[in-house]
Short mmCIF file of C-alpha atoms and ligand atoms in Angstrom, two decimals:
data_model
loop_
_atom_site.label_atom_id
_atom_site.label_comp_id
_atom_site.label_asym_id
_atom_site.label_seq_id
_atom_site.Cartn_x
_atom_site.Cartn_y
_atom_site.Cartn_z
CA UNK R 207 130.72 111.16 72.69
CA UNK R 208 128.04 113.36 74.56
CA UNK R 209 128.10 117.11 74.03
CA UNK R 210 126.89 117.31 77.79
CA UNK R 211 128.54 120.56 79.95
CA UNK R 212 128.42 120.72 83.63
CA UNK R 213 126.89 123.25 85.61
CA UNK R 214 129.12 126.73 85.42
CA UNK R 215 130.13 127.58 88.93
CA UNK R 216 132.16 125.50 91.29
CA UNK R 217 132.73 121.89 91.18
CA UNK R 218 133.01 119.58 94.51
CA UNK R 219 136.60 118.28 94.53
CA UNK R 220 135.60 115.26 96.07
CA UNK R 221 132.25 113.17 94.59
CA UNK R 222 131.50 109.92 96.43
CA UNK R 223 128.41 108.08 94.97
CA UNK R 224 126.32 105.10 96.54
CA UNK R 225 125.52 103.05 93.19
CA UNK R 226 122.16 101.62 94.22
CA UNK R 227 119.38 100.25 92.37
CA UNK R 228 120.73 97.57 89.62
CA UNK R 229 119.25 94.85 91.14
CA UNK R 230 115.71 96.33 90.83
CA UNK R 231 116.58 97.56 87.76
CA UNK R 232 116.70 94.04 86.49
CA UNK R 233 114.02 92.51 88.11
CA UNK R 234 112.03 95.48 86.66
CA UNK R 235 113.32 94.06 83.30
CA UNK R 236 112.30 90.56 84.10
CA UNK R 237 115.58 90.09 84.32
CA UNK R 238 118.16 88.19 86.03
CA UNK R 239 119.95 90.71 89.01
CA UNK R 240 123.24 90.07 87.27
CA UNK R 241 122.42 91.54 84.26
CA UNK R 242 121.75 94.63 86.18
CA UNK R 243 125.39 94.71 87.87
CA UNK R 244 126.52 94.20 84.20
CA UNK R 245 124.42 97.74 83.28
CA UNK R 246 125.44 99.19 86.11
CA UNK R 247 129.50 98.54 85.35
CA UNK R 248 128.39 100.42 82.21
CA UNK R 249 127.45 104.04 83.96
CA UNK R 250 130.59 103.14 86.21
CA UNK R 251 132.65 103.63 82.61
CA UNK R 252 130.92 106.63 81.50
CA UNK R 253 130.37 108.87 84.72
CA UNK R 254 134.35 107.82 85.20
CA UNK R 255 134.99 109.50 82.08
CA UNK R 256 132.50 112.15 82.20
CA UNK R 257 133.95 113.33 85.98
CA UNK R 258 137.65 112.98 84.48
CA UNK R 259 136.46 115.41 81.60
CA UNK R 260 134.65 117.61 83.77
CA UNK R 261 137.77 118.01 86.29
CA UNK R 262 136.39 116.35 89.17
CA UNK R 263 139.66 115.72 91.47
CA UNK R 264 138.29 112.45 93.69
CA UNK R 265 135.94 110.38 92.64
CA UNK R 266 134.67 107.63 95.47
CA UNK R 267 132.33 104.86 94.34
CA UNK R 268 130.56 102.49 96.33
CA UNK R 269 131.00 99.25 94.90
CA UNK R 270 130.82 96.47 96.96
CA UNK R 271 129.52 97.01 101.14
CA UNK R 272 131.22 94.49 104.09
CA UNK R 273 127.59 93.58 104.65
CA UNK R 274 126.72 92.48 100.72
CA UNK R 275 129.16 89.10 101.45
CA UNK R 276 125.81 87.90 102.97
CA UNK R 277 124.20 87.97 99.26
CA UNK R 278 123.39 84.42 97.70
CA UNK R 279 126.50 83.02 96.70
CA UNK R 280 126.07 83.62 92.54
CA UNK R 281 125.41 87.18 92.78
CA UNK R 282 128.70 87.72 94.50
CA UNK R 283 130.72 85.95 92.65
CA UNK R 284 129.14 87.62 89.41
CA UNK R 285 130.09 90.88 90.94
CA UNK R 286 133.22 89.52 91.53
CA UNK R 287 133.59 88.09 87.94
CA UNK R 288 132.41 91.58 86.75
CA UNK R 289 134.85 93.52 89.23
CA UNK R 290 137.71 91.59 87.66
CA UNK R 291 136.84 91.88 84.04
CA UNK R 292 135.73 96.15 84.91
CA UNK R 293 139.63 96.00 86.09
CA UNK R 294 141.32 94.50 83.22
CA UNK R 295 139.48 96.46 80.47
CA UNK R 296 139.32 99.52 82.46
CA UNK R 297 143.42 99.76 83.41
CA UNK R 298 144.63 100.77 79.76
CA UNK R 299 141.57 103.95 79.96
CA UNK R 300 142.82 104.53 83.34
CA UNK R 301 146.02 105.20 82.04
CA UNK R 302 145.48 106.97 79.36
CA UNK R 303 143.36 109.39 81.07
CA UNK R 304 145.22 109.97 83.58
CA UNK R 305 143.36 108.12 86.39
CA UNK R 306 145.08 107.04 89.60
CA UNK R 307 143.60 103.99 90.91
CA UNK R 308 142.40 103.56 94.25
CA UNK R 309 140.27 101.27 96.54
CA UNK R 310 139.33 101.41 100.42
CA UNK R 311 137.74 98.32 102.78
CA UNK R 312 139.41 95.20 102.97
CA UNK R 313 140.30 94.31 99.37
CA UNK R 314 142.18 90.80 100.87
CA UNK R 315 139.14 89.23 101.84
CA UNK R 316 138.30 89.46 97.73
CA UNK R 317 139.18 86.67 95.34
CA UNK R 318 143.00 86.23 95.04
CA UNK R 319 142.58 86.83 91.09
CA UNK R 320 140.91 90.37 91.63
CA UNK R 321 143.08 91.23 94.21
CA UNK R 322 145.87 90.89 91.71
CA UNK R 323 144.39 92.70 88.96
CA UNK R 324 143.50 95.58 91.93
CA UNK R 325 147.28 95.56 92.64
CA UNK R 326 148.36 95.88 89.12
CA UNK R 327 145.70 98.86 88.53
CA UNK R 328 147.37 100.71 91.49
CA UNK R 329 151.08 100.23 90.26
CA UNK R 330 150.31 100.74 86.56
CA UNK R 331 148.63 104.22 87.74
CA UNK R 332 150.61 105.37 90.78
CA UNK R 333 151.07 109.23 90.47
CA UNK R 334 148.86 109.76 87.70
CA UNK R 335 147.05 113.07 88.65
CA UNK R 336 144.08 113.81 86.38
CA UNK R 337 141.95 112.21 88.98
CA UNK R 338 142.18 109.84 91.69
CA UNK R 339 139.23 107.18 91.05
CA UNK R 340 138.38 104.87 94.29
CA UNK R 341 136.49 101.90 94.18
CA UNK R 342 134.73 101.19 97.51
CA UNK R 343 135.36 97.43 97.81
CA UNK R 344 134.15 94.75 101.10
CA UNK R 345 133.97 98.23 102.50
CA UNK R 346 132.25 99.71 105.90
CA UNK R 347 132.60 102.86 107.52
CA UNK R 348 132.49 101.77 110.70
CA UNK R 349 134.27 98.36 110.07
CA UNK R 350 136.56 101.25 108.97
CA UNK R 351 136.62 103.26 111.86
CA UNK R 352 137.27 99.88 114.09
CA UNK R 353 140.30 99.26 111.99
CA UNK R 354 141.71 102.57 112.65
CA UNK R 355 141.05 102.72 116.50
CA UNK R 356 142.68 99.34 116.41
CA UNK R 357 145.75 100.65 114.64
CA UNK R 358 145.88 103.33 117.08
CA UNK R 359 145.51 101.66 119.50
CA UNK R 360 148.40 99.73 118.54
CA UNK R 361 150.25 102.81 118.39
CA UNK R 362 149.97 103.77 121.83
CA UNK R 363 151.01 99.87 122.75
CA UNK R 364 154.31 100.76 121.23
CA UNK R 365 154.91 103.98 122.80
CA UNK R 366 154.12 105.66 119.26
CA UNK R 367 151.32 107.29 120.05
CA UNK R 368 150.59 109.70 123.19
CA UNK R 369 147.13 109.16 124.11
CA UNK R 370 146.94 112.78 125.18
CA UNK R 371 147.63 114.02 121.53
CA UNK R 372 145.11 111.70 119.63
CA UNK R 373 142.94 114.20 118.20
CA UNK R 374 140.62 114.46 114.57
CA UNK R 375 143.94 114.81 112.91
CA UNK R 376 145.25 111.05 114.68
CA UNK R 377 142.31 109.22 113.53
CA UNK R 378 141.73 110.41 109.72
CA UNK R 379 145.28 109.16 109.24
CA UNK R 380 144.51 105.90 109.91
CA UNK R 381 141.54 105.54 107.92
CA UNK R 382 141.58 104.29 104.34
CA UNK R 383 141.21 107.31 103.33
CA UNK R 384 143.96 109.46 105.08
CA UNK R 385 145.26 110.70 101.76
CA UNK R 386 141.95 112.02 100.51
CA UNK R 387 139.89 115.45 101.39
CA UNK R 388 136.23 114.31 102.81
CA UNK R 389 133.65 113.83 99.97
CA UNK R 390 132.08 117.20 99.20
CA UNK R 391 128.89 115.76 97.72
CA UNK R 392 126.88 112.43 97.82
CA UNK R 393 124.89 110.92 95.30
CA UNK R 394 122.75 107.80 96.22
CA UNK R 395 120.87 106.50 93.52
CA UNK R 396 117.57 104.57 93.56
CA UNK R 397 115.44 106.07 95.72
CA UNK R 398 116.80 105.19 99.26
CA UNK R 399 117.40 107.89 101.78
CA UNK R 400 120.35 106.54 103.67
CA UNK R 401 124.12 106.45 103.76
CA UNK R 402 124.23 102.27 104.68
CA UNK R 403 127.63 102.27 106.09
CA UNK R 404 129.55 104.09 103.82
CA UNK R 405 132.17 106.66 104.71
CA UNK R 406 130.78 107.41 108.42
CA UNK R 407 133.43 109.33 109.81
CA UNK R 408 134.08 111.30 105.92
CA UNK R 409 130.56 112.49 105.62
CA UNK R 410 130.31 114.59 108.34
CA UNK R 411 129.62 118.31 106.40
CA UNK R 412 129.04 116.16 102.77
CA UNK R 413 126.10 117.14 100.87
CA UNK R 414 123.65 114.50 100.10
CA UNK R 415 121.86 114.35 96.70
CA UNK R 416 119.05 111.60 96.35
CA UNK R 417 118.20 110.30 93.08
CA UNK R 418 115.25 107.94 91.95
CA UNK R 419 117.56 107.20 88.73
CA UNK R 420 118.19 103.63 89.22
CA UNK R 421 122.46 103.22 89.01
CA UNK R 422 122.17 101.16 85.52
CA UNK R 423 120.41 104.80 84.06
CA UNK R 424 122.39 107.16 85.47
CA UNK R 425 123.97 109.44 82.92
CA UNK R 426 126.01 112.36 82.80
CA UNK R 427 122.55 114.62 82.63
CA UNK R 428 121.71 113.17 85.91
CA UNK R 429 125.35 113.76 87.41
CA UNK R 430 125.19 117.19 86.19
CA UNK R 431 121.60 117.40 87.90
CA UNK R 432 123.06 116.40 90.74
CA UNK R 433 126.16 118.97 90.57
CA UNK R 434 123.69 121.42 90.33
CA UNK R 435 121.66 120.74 93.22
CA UNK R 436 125.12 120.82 95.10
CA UNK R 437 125.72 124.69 93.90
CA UNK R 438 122.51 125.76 95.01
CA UNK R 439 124.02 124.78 98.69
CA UNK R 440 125.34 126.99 101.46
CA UNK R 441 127.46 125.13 102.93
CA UNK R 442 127.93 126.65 106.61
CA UNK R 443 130.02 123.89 108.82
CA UNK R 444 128.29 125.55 111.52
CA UNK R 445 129.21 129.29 110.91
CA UNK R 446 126.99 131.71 109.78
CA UNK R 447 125.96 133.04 106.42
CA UNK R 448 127.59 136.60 106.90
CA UNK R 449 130.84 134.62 107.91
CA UNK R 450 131.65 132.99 104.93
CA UNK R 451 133.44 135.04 102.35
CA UNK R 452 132.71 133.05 99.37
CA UNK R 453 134.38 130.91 97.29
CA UNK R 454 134.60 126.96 97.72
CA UNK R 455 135.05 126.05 101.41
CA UNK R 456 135.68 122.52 102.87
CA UNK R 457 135.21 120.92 106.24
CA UNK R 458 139.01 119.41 105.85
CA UNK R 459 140.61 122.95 105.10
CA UNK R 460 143.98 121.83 106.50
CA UNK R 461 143.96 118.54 103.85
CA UNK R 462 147.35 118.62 101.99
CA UNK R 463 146.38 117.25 98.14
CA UNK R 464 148.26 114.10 96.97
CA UNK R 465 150.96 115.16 94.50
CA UNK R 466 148.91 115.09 91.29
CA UNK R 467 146.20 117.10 92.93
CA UNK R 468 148.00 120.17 93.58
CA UNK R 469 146.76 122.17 91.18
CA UNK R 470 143.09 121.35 92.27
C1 IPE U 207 123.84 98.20 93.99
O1 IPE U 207 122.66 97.68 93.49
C2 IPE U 207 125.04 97.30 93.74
C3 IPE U 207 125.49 96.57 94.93
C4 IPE U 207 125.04 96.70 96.14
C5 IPE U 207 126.56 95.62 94.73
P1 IPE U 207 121.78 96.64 94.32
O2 IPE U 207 122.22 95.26 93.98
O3 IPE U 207 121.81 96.97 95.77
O4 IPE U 207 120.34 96.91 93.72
P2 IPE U 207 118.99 96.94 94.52
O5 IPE U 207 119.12 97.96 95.59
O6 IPE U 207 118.78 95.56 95.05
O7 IPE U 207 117.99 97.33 93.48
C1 IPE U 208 124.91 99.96 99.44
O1 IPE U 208 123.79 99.46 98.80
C2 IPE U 208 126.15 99.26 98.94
C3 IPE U 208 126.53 99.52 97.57
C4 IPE U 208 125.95 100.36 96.75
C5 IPE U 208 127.69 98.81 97.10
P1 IPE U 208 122.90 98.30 99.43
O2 IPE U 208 121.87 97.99 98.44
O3 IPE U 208 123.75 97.19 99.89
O4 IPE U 208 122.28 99.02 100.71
P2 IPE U 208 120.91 98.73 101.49
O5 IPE U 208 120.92 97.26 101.79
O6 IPE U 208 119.80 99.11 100.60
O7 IPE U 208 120.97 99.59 102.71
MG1 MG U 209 120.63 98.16 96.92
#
């Protein structure tokens, strides 16, 4: 186990990471882009852990996009294959650590056999509140944001919903992630300099932290690199310096915690 410390001053609550780069990483290698999923599935396991030590409360990665169905048929159904098998080994460390399994997108449009081992990783972790790990799966923000108008919209069909009274409020609660604060920070790894679909409408006051640490190398010293450049932040929402008072503020401030997080 790593010695490694974070940064002393305030953590994010919520971290939400686009893993990028393990193809390249492999074809760097000379090696097939599988093998760099397979690497990558690695730093999944240790910055997991490493947050969960650290006390991060929400941890958000980016696993699998809506749009990466249009890869050539073997690499998705090794991600798949390695999806499953991250799920099986991963649900007895999830419980013992105290992890409460989550995912967002449209997890029925994955293979039946994930989609049960995704189910059982949700029951067998219900509750726990060390941290609440989310797995970004056939997930896009604004395939996201479609699904909620639609479910809105739905609500005003059946006389649920007063059009007058949608408001910020009406349409966070019917995205994926309604029972989750916004993402205070924003790794993307591998060099690119864009969000690519994920978490549109959650975003909105994150920090962003580019790294040119391909996913399959990223360690806890980079994470901790990247919590750093975080605290050096002001984060304003559109206020000005002399009105913030210090301490951590977030965009969401009216966010009630899940149970377990309480005591974030
Ligand atoms: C991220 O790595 C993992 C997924 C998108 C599933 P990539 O596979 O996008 O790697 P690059 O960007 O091609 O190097
Ligand atoms: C975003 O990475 C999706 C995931 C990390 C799962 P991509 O590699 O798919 O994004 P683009 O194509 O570079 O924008
Ligand atoms: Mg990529």
């Amino acid at each position: 186990m790593s010695d490694t410390r974070p940064p002393s001053g305030p953590l994010p609550r919520h971290v939400a990471i686009i893993m990028d780069g393990n193809g390249r990483w492999a074809e760097e290698r000379g090696l097939p882009r599988l093998e760099g999923h397979r690497q990558g599935a690695k730093s999944v396991r240790d910055i997991v852990t490493y947050a969960r030590e650290i006390g991060i409360r929400y941890l958000t990665l980016f696993a699998f996009s809506s749009e990466n169905w249009g890869r050539p048929a073997d690499e998705v159904a090794g991600l798949m294959d390695l999806l499953h098998e991250y799920l099986v080994e991963e649900r007895p460390t999830m419980i013992k650590n105290g992890i409460e399994f989550s995912t967002i997108g449209v997890v029925e449009k994955l293979p039946k056999t994930v989609q049960r081992m995704i189910d059982g990783c949700k029951k067998a972790t219900t509750g726990l509140d060390g941290m609440r790990l989310t797995l970004a799966l056939s997930y896009g923000g604004r395939e996201e944001i479609t699904r909620a108008l639609k479910k809105i919209a739905r609500g005003v069909d059946r006389g649920e919903i007063d059009p007058a009274e949608i408001d910020e409020s009406t349409v966070k609660a019917h995205l994926d992630t309604h029972d989750m604060p916004d993402p205070d920070l924003l790794i993307r790894t591998s060099g690119e300099r864009r969000i690519s679909n994920f978490m549109m409408w959650q975003l909105a006051y994150a920090e962003l932290v580019f790294t040119e640490v391909a996913w399959p190398d990223f360690a806890r010293e980079d994470f901790n690199r990247a919590l750093m450049a975080y605290q050096k932040r002001e984060r304003r929402f559109g206020l000005t310096t002399s009105q913030l008072q210090g301490g951590p503020v977030y965009n969401d401030a009216a966010f009630v915690p899940h149970e377990g997080a309480k005591s974030a």
